[in-house]
């Protein structure tokens, strides 16, 4: 797999690790929120950002797992690491609002928001709010979280002069969606949905979310970038509810997949590297370089329609 080691314009490749792409970067004084930070690439992202001096707030559904991850990271990093663990269930808008309130009680500025958590369910079930679960967890939860934390990020970048960065973790699976891209009429009725297609729809929504947000922030003159990344094929707990997919990942996937350390590299690169300064809007990164998306992912009208639709949901 020679292409995996071929470096792109950034100087990094698919084989680069999160530690390698952040080497020499000083994150002291910065604060980051990372969703899904108790395991997989979320945990590795939290570890590497903490290693670089960033204070990390780990937003996790399972608090006990989050505490164990926090303690393991702190035990590993010499000189200590600043980490906080707060509960967050992205499938529930009430939980997202509670998290935002708890984060506000910490009286911390927010410089980096990494919307990393995701679900790949076996069936298209409903969220506590009555939405199709993939769309609710992977998109609406992060959409609401971003909106609730955005004023803090705006204040932080104004006060510090440091660019804020928002990173959505999407997937190349965004190409596996419905012909219309987002099936708005069925988000409240998951019957008849194919779970893999529903997952792809939610990953497309992650990209469209950042595209429209970056446009809005540019128009407002706010120094916050909004970008999306594809971490690559990684054997993580994301596939635990998909028996067939999990079996494939544990056989063929072992040959083509990358490690968690490599999978977290693009997220950490976009969140921290100086090369990404000022880059925002319709930008999708893979292997720590700008990559291509589907035509639906750069549809500005679809992005605006999704944003308005999502606002209606979180406001109802």
mmCIF file of C-alpha atoms in Angstrom:
data_model
loop_
_atom_site.group_PDB
_atom_site.id
_atom_site.type_symbol
_atom_site.label_atom_id
_atom_site.label_comp_id
_atom_site.label_asym_id
_atom_site.label_seq_id
_atom_site.Cartn_x
_atom_site.Cartn_y
_atom_site.Cartn_z
ATOM 1 C CA UNK A 1 0.000 0.000 0.000
ATOM 2 C CA UNK A 2 2.547 2.552 -1.196
ATOM 3 C CA UNK A 3 -0.129 5.279 -1.384
ATOM 4 C CA UNK A 4 -0.610 5.025 2.376
ATOM 5 C CA UNK A 5 2.957 6.266 2.926
ATOM 6 C CA UNK A 6 3.021 8.838 0.133
ATOM 7 C CA UNK A 7 3.185 12.339 1.609
ATOM 8 C CA UNK A 8 0.885 15.034 0.314
ATOM 9 C CA UNK A 9 1.409 18.825 0.126
ATOM 10 C CA UNK A 10 1.175 19.075 3.924
ATOM 11 C CA UNK A 11 4.227 16.845 4.324
ATOM 12 C CA UNK A 12 2.137 14.148 5.990
ATOM 13 C CA UNK A 13 0.555 10.906 4.815
ATOM 14 C CA UNK A 14 -2.022 8.320 5.787
ATOM 15 C CA UNK A 15 0.654 6.575 7.807
ATOM 16 C CA UNK A 16 1.379 9.692 9.898
ATOM 17 C CA UNK A 17 0.342 9.548 13.542
ATOM 18 C CA UNK A 18 -1.368 12.175 15.667
ATOM 19 C CA UNK A 19 1.822 12.700 17.657
ATOM 20 C CA UNK A 20 3.848 13.185 14.484
ATOM 21 C CA UNK A 21 1.539 15.817 12.975
ATOM 22 C CA UNK A 22 1.483 17.838 16.210
ATOM 23 C CA UNK A 23 5.186 17.557 17.034
ATOM 24 C CA UNK A 24 6.560 20.865 18.318
ATOM 25 C CA UNK A 25 3.132 22.521 18.619
ATOM 26 C CA UNK A 26 2.518 24.294 21.917
ATOM 27 C CA UNK A 27 -1.125 24.108 22.942
ATOM 28 C CA UNK A 28 -0.734 25.580 26.413
ATOM 29 C CA UNK A 29 -3.487 28.050 27.204
ATOM 30 C CA UNK A 30 -5.948 26.441 24.792
ATOM 31 C CA UNK A 31 -9.132 24.613 25.771
ATOM 32 C CA UNK A 32 -10.758 21.892 23.677
ATOM 33 C CA UNK A 33 -14.011 19.960 23.879
ATOM 34 C CA UNK A 34 -13.881 16.495 22.291
ATOM 35 C CA UNK A 35 -16.988 14.344 21.980
ATOM 36 C CA UNK A 36 -16.642 10.573 22.200
ATOM 37 C CA UNK A 37 -13.321 10.959 24.000
ATOM 38 C CA UNK A 38 -13.419 7.807 26.127
ATOM 39 C CA UNK A 39 -12.319 5.364 23.419
ATOM 40 C CA UNK A 40 -10.973 4.988 19.902
ATOM 41 C CA UNK A 41 -9.771 7.984 17.933
ATOM 42 C CA UNK A 42 -11.568 10.328 20.325
ATOM 43 C CA UNK A 43 -9.466 9.086 23.222
ATOM 44 C CA UNK A 44 -6.289 9.300 21.154
ATOM 45 C CA UNK A 45 -7.191 12.829 20.081
ATOM 46 C CA UNK A 46 -7.708 13.781 23.732
ATOM 47 C CA UNK A 47 -4.396 12.202 24.707
ATOM 48 C CA UNK A 48 -2.385 13.963 22.007
ATOM 49 C CA UNK A 49 -3.969 17.374 22.577
ATOM 50 C CA UNK A 50 -3.327 16.994 26.326
ATOM 51 C CA UNK A 51 0.237 15.966 25.512
ATOM 52 C CA UNK A 52 0.636 19.283 23.663
ATOM 53 C CA UNK A 53 -0.601 21.223 26.695
ATOM 54 C CA UNK A 54 -4.253 21.723 25.748
ATOM 55 C CA UNK A 55 -6.821 21.524 28.537
ATOM 56 C CA UNK A 56 -9.256 18.897 27.281
ATOM 57 C CA UNK A 57 -12.887 18.504 28.250
ATOM 58 C CA UNK A 58 -13.882 14.934 27.454
ATOM 59 C CA UNK A 59 -17.571 14.786 26.494
ATOM 60 C CA UNK A 60 -18.621 11.168 26.970
ATOM 61 C CA UNK A 61 -21.783 9.096 27.231
ATOM 62 C CA UNK A 62 -20.237 6.645 29.720
ATOM 63 C CA UNK A 63 -18.726 8.744 32.507
ATOM 64 C CA UNK A 64 -16.980 5.798 34.201
ATOM 65 C CA UNK A 65 -15.254 4.921 30.921
ATOM 66 C CA UNK A 66 -14.345 8.582 30.518
ATOM 67 C CA UNK A 67 -12.815 8.734 33.980
ATOM 68 C CA UNK A 68 -10.762 5.605 33.282
ATOM 69 C CA UNK A 69 -9.513 7.126 30.025
ATOM 70 C CA UNK A 70 -8.685 10.388 31.796
ATOM 71 C CA UNK A 71 -6.713 8.611 34.516
ATOM 72 C CA UNK A 72 -4.804 6.532 31.961
ATOM 73 C CA UNK A 73 -3.866 9.649 29.972
ATOM 74 C CA UNK A 74 -2.784 11.528 33.085
ATOM 75 C CA UNK A 75 -0.664 8.572 34.214
ATOM 76 C CA UNK A 76 1.079 8.504 30.841
ATOM 77 C CA UNK A 77 1.875 12.203 30.390
ATOM 78 C CA UNK A 78 4.819 13.413 32.421
ATOM 79 C CA UNK A 79 4.190 16.651 34.232
ATOM 80 C CA UNK A 80 0.466 15.972 34.265
ATOM 81 C CA UNK A 81 -2.386 16.732 31.918
ATOM 82 C CA UNK A 82 -5.461 18.880 32.419
ATOM 83 C CA UNK A 83 -8.576 16.894 31.592
ATOM 84 C CA UNK A 84 -12.214 17.127 32.654
ATOM 85 C CA UNK A 85 -14.936 14.533 32.087
ATOM 86 C CA UNK A 86 -18.543 15.601 31.474
ATOM 87 C CA UNK A 87 -21.506 13.476 30.492
ATOM 88 C CA UNK A 88 -22.962 13.892 27.008
ATOM 89 C CA UNK A 89 -25.494 11.728 25.170
ATOM 90 C CA UNK A 90 -25.684 13.217 21.686
ATOM 91 C CA UNK A 91 -28.891 11.343 20.850
ATOM 92 C CA UNK A 92 -30.726 13.496 23.420
ATOM 93 C CA UNK A 93 -31.077 17.245 22.977
ATOM 94 C CA UNK A 94 -31.783 17.578 26.700
ATOM 95 C CA UNK A 95 -28.426 15.925 27.448
ATOM 96 C CA UNK A 96 -26.649 18.257 25.006
ATOM 97 C CA UNK A 97 -28.158 21.263 26.768
ATOM 98 C CA UNK A 98 -27.135 19.906 30.180
ATOM 99 C CA UNK A 99 -23.584 19.426 28.929
ATOM 100 C CA UNK A 100 -23.429 22.992 27.599
ATOM 101 C CA UNK A 101 -24.648 24.294 30.968
ATOM 102 C CA UNK A 102 -22.073 22.200 32.852
ATOM 103 C CA UNK A 103 -19.303 23.385 30.549
ATOM 104 C CA UNK A 104 -20.372 26.995 31.102
ATOM 105 C CA UNK A 105 -20.125 26.421 34.871
ATOM 106 C CA UNK A 106 -16.401 25.683 34.419
ATOM 107 C CA UNK A 107 -15.920 29.315 33.268
ATOM 108 C CA UNK A 108 -13.455 28.257 30.584
ATOM 109 C CA UNK A 109 -12.895 29.817 27.167
ATOM 110 C CA UNK A 110 -13.284 27.410 24.249
ATOM 111 C CA UNK A 111 -10.752 27.429 21.426
ATOM 112 C CA UNK A 112 -11.215 24.017 19.798
ATOM 113 C CA UNK A 113 -14.380 21.953 19.330
ATOM 114 C CA UNK A 114 -13.978 18.454 17.925
ATOM 115 C CA UNK A 115 -17.275 16.758 17.066
ATOM 116 C CA UNK A 116 -15.885 13.248 16.959
ATOM 117 C CA UNK A 117 -18.494 10.897 18.442
ATOM 118 C CA UNK A 118 -20.651 8.797 16.175
ATOM 119 C CA UNK A 119 -22.940 5.800 16.088
ATOM 120 C CA UNK A 120 -23.468 3.068 13.505
ATOM 121 C CA UNK A 121 -26.537 1.135 14.601
ATOM 122 C CA UNK A 122 -27.836 -2.141 13.251
ATOM 123 C CA UNK A 123 -31.363 -0.800 12.865
ATOM 124 C CA UNK A 124 -32.906 2.598 12.190
ATOM 125 C CA UNK A 125 -34.460 3.250 15.573
ATOM 126 C CA UNK A 126 -35.706 6.494 17.084
ATOM 127 C CA UNK A 127 -33.782 8.806 19.386
ATOM 128 C CA UNK A 128 -35.318 10.055 22.671
ATOM 129 C CA UNK A 129 -36.512 13.059 20.651
ATOM 130 C CA UNK A 130 -38.220 10.908 18.016
ATOM 131 C CA UNK A 131 -35.614 11.307 15.279
ATOM 132 C CA UNK A 132 -33.855 8.620 13.258
ATOM 133 C CA UNK A 133 -30.959 7.624 15.537
ATOM 134 C CA UNK A 134 -28.025 8.175 13.148
ATOM 135 C CA UNK A 135 -29.263 11.614 12.129
ATOM 136 C CA UNK A 136 -30.031 12.533 15.750
ATOM 137 C CA UNK A 137 -26.692 11.425 17.205
ATOM 138 C CA UNK A 138 -24.226 12.086 14.422
ATOM 139 C CA UNK A 139 -25.708 15.355 13.168
ATOM 140 C CA UNK A 140 -28.393 17.014 15.300
ATOM 141 C CA UNK A 141 -26.551 16.438 18.588
ATOM 142 C CA UNK A 142 -23.381 18.013 17.220
ATOM 143 C CA UNK A 143 -25.324 20.771 15.440
ATOM 144 C CA UNK A 144 -26.979 21.784 18.722
ATOM 145 C CA UNK A 145 -23.753 21.424 20.713
ATOM 146 C CA UNK A 146 -21.892 23.656 18.267
ATOM 147 C CA UNK A 147 -24.623 26.301 18.404
ATOM 148 C CA UNK A 148 -24.645 26.289 22.210
ATOM 149 C CA UNK A 149 -20.851 26.660 22.456
ATOM 150 C CA UNK A 150 -20.374 29.086 19.581
ATOM 151 C CA UNK A 151 -20.722 32.345 21.518
ATOM 152 C CA UNK A 152 -18.036 31.154 23.927
ATOM 153 C CA UNK A 153 -15.741 30.378 20.984
ATOM 154 C CA UNK A 154 -16.390 33.786 19.439
ATOM 155 C CA UNK A 155 -15.501 35.523 22.709
ATOM 156 C CA UNK A 156 -12.395 33.374 23.134
ATOM 157 C CA UNK A 157 -11.010 34.179 19.687
ATOM 158 C CA UNK A 158 -11.751 37.898 20.122
ATOM 159 C CA UNK A 159 -10.112 38.043 23.556
ATOM 160 C CA UNK A 160 -7.066 35.923 22.699
ATOM 161 C CA UNK A 161 -6.540 36.751 19.042
ATOM 162 C CA UNK A 162 -6.175 33.014 18.452
ATOM 163 C CA UNK A 163 -8.180 31.383 15.676
ATOM 164 C CA UNK A 164 -10.924 29.085 16.936
ATOM 165 C CA UNK A 165 -11.273 25.743 15.210
ATOM 166 C CA UNK A 166 -14.292 23.484 14.813
ATOM 167 C CA UNK A 167 -13.713 20.017 13.394
ATOM 168 C CA UNK A 168 -16.432 17.569 12.398
ATOM 169 C CA UNK A 169 -15.336 13.950 12.014
ATOM 170 C CA UNK A 170 -17.190 12.601 8.990
ATOM 171 C CA UNK A 171 -16.408 9.615 6.767
ATOM 172 C CA UNK A 172 -15.905 8.635 3.157
ATOM 173 C CA UNK A 173 -19.185 6.825 3.808
ATOM 174 C CA UNK A 174 -20.907 10.158 3.111
ATOM 175 C CA UNK A 175 -21.117 9.063 -0.522
ATOM 176 C CA UNK A 176 -23.521 6.240 0.456
ATOM 177 C CA UNK A 177 -26.669 8.287 0.917
ATOM 178 C CA UNK A 178 -30.020 8.925 -0.709
ATOM 179 C CA UNK A 179 -30.329 10.302 -4.262
ATOM 180 C CA UNK A 180 -31.499 13.641 -2.850
ATOM 181 C CA UNK A 181 -28.623 13.690 -0.342
ATOM 182 C CA UNK A 182 -30.677 14.334 2.796
ATOM 183 C CA UNK A 183 -34.070 12.656 3.018
ATOM 184 C CA UNK A 184 -35.746 15.412 5.058
ATOM 185 C CA UNK A 185 -39.216 13.883 4.960
ATOM 186 C CA UNK A 186 -38.132 10.680 6.691
ATOM 187 C CA UNK A 187 -35.949 11.985 9.516
ATOM 188 C CA UNK A 188 -38.968 11.778 11.843
ATOM 189 C CA UNK A 189 -39.978 8.383 10.444
ATOM 190 C CA UNK A 190 -37.102 5.888 10.255
ATOM 191 C CA UNK A 191 -39.297 3.044 8.990
ATOM 192 C CA UNK A 192 -38.017 1.863 5.649
ATOM 193 C CA UNK A 193 -34.592 3.421 6.184
ATOM 194 C CA UNK A 194 -31.547 1.318 5.431
ATOM 195 C CA UNK A 195 -29.201 1.715 8.404
ATOM 196 C CA UNK A 196 -26.009 1.930 6.318
ATOM 197 C CA UNK A 197 -27.577 4.555 4.054
ATOM 198 C CA UNK A 198 -28.874 6.403 7.112
ATOM 199 C CA UNK A 199 -25.312 6.407 8.491
ATOM 200 C CA UNK A 200 -24.035 7.788 5.175
ATOM 201 C CA UNK A 201 -26.702 10.494 5.265
ATOM 202 C CA UNK A 202 -25.585 11.556 8.747
ATOM 203 C CA UNK A 203 -21.959 11.733 7.605
ATOM 204 C CA UNK A 204 -22.960 13.868 4.617
ATOM 205 C CA UNK A 205 -24.801 16.104 7.083
ATOM 206 C CA UNK A 206 -21.543 16.517 9.058
ATOM 207 C CA UNK A 207 -19.854 17.990 5.983
ATOM 208 C CA UNK A 208 -22.780 20.199 4.986
ATOM 209 C CA UNK A 209 -22.975 21.494 8.579
ATOM 210 C CA UNK A 210 -19.378 22.744 8.479
ATOM 211 C CA UNK A 211 -19.758 24.200 4.988
ATOM 212 C CA UNK A 212 -22.743 26.343 5.947
ATOM 213 C CA UNK A 213 -21.301 27.297 9.337
ATOM 214 C CA UNK A 214 -18.045 28.427 7.745
ATOM 215 C CA UNK A 215 -20.020 30.615 5.328
ATOM 216 C CA UNK A 216 -21.917 32.212 8.214
ATOM 217 C CA UNK A 217 -18.748 32.807 10.241
ATOM 218 C CA UNK A 218 -16.997 34.348 7.232
ATOM 219 C CA UNK A 219 -19.916 36.705 6.667
ATOM 220 C CA UNK A 220 -19.741 37.734 10.338
ATOM 221 C CA UNK A 221 -15.982 38.262 10.135
ATOM 222 C CA UNK A 222 -15.371 35.786 12.974
ATOM 223 C CA UNK A 223 -11.941 34.165 13.205
ATOM 224 C CA UNK A 224 -13.186 30.591 13.599
ATOM 225 C CA UNK A 225 -12.550 27.877 11.022
ATOM 226 C CA UNK A 226 -15.006 25.043 10.392
ATOM 227 C CA UNK A 227 -13.755 21.944 8.584
ATOM 228 C CA UNK A 228 -14.498 18.247 8.197
ATOM 229 C CA UNK A 229 -12.177 15.248 8.284
ATOM 230 C CA UNK A 230 -12.228 11.620 7.225
ATOM 231 C CA UNK A 231 -10.147 9.577 9.698
ATOM 232 C CA UNK A 232 -9.699 6.614 7.389
ATOM 233 C CA UNK A 233 -10.712 3.011 7.898
ATOM 234 C CA UNK A 234 -10.113 2.109 11.525
ATOM 235 C CA UNK A 235 -11.207 -0.964 13.442
ATOM 236 C CA UNK A 236 -12.933 0.642 16.436
ATOM 237 C CA UNK A 237 -16.042 0.031 18.550
ATOM 238 C CA UNK A 238 -18.081 2.044 16.010
ATOM 239 C CA UNK A 239 -18.782 -1.229 14.178
ATOM 240 C CA UNK A 240 -19.779 -3.217 17.259
ATOM 241 C CA UNK A 241 -23.498 -3.133 16.400
ATOM 242 C CA UNK A 242 -22.980 -4.183 12.774
ATOM 243 C CA UNK A 243 -22.296 -7.928 12.817
ATOM 244 C CA UNK A 244 -21.448 -8.324 9.120
ATOM 245 C CA UNK A 245 -19.484 -5.066 8.918
ATOM 246 C CA UNK A 246 -17.642 -5.961 12.110
ATOM 247 C CA UNK A 247 -16.717 -9.373 10.697
ATOM 248 C CA UNK A 248 -15.406 -7.779 7.500
ATOM 249 C CA UNK A 249 -13.436 -5.201 9.467
ATOM 250 C CA UNK A 250 -11.851 -7.916 11.560
ATOM 251 C CA UNK A 251 -10.715 -9.803 8.460
ATOM 252 C CA UNK A 252 -10.230 -7.714 5.311
ATOM 253 C CA UNK A 253 -10.249 -4.525 7.386
ATOM 254 C CA UNK A 254 -7.142 -5.572 9.234
ATOM 255 C CA UNK A 255 -5.259 -5.389 5.944
ATOM 256 C CA UNK A 256 -6.494 -2.000 4.732
ATOM 257 C CA UNK A 257 -7.174 -0.246 8.037
ATOM 258 C CA UNK A 258 -4.923 2.079 9.993
ATOM 259 C CA UNK A 259 -4.153 2.282 13.681
ATOM 260 C CA UNK A 260 -6.024 4.526 16.103
ATOM 261 C CA UNK A 261 -2.867 6.653 16.327
ATOM 262 C CA UNK A 262 -2.958 7.138 12.551
ATOM 263 C CA UNK A 263 -6.731 7.553 12.504
ATOM 264 C CA UNK A 264 -6.574 10.489 14.919
ATOM 265 C CA UNK A 265 -3.851 12.231 12.916
ATOM 266 C CA UNK A 266 -6.060 14.183 10.503
ATOM 267 C CA UNK A 267 -8.304 15.418 13.306
ATOM 268 C CA UNK A 268 -5.309 16.611 15.326
ATOM 269 C CA UNK A 269 -3.712 18.148 12.224
ATOM 270 C CA UNK A 270 -6.802 20.201 11.373
ATOM 271 C CA UNK A 271 -7.387 21.132 15.027
ATOM 272 C CA UNK A 272 -3.852 22.329 15.782
ATOM 273 C CA UNK A 273 -1.420 22.633 12.895
ATOM 274 C CA UNK A 274 -0.338 26.130 11.751
ATOM 275 C CA UNK A 275 -0.654 25.036 8.098
ATOM 276 C CA UNK A 276 -4.431 24.981 8.508
ATOM 277 C CA UNK A 277 -4.566 28.584 9.785
ATOM 278 C CA UNK A 278 -7.226 30.488 7.853
ATOM 279 C CA UNK A 279 -8.408 27.463 5.871
ATOM 280 C CA UNK A 280 -12.159 27.027 6.207
ATOM 281 C CA UNK A 281 -15.296 26.371 4.229
ATOM 282 C CA UNK A 282 -16.031 23.465 1.914
ATOM 283 C CA UNK A 283 -12.743 21.909 2.995
ATOM 284 C CA UNK A 284 -12.627 18.189 3.655
ATOM 285 C CA UNK A 285 -9.409 16.592 4.886
ATOM 286 C CA UNK A 286 -8.141 13.039 4.605
ATOM 287 C CA UNK A 287 -4.644 11.724 5.292
ATOM 288 C CA UNK A 288 -3.788 15.187 6.693
ATOM 289 C CA UNK A 289 -4.347 16.803 3.301
ATOM 290 C CA UNK A 290 -7.277 18.408 1.508
ATOM 291 C CA UNK A 291 -9.317 15.654 -0.139
ATOM 292 C CA UNK A 292 -12.252 15.301 -2.517
ATOM 293 C CA UNK A 293 -15.896 14.813 -1.568
ATOM 294 C CA UNK A 294 -19.078 13.885 -3.391
ATOM 295 C CA UNK A 295 -20.878 16.572 -5.396
ATOM 296 C CA UNK A 296 -23.664 16.559 -2.793
ATOM 297 C CA UNK A 297 -21.161 17.491 -0.082
ATOM 298 C CA UNK A 298 -20.393 20.814 -1.799
ATOM 299 C CA UNK A 299 -24.005 21.681 -2.613
ATOM 300 C CA UNK A 300 -24.419 25.107 -0.989
ATOM 301 C CA UNK A 301 -28.214 25.111 -1.325
ATOM 302 C CA UNK A 302 -28.467 21.676 0.311
ATOM 303 C CA UNK A 303 -26.207 22.880 3.130
ATOM 304 C CA UNK A 304 -28.411 25.926 3.719
ATOM 305 C CA UNK A 305 -31.583 23.817 3.614
ATOM 306 C CA UNK A 306 -30.098 21.370 6.137
ATOM 307 C CA UNK A 307 -29.076 24.216 8.434
ATOM 308 C CA UNK A 308 -32.581 25.716 8.432
ATOM 309 C CA UNK A 309 -34.143 22.281 8.906
ATOM 310 C CA UNK A 310 -31.812 21.532 11.822
ATOM 311 C CA UNK A 311 -32.547 24.885 13.447
ATOM 312 C CA UNK A 312 -36.241 24.086 13.350
ATOM 313 C CA UNK A 313 -35.609 20.747 15.068
ATOM 314 C CA UNK A 314 -33.435 22.107 17.881
ATOM 315 C CA UNK A 315 -35.793 25.053 18.416
ATOM 316 C CA UNK A 316 -38.980 23.004 18.651
#
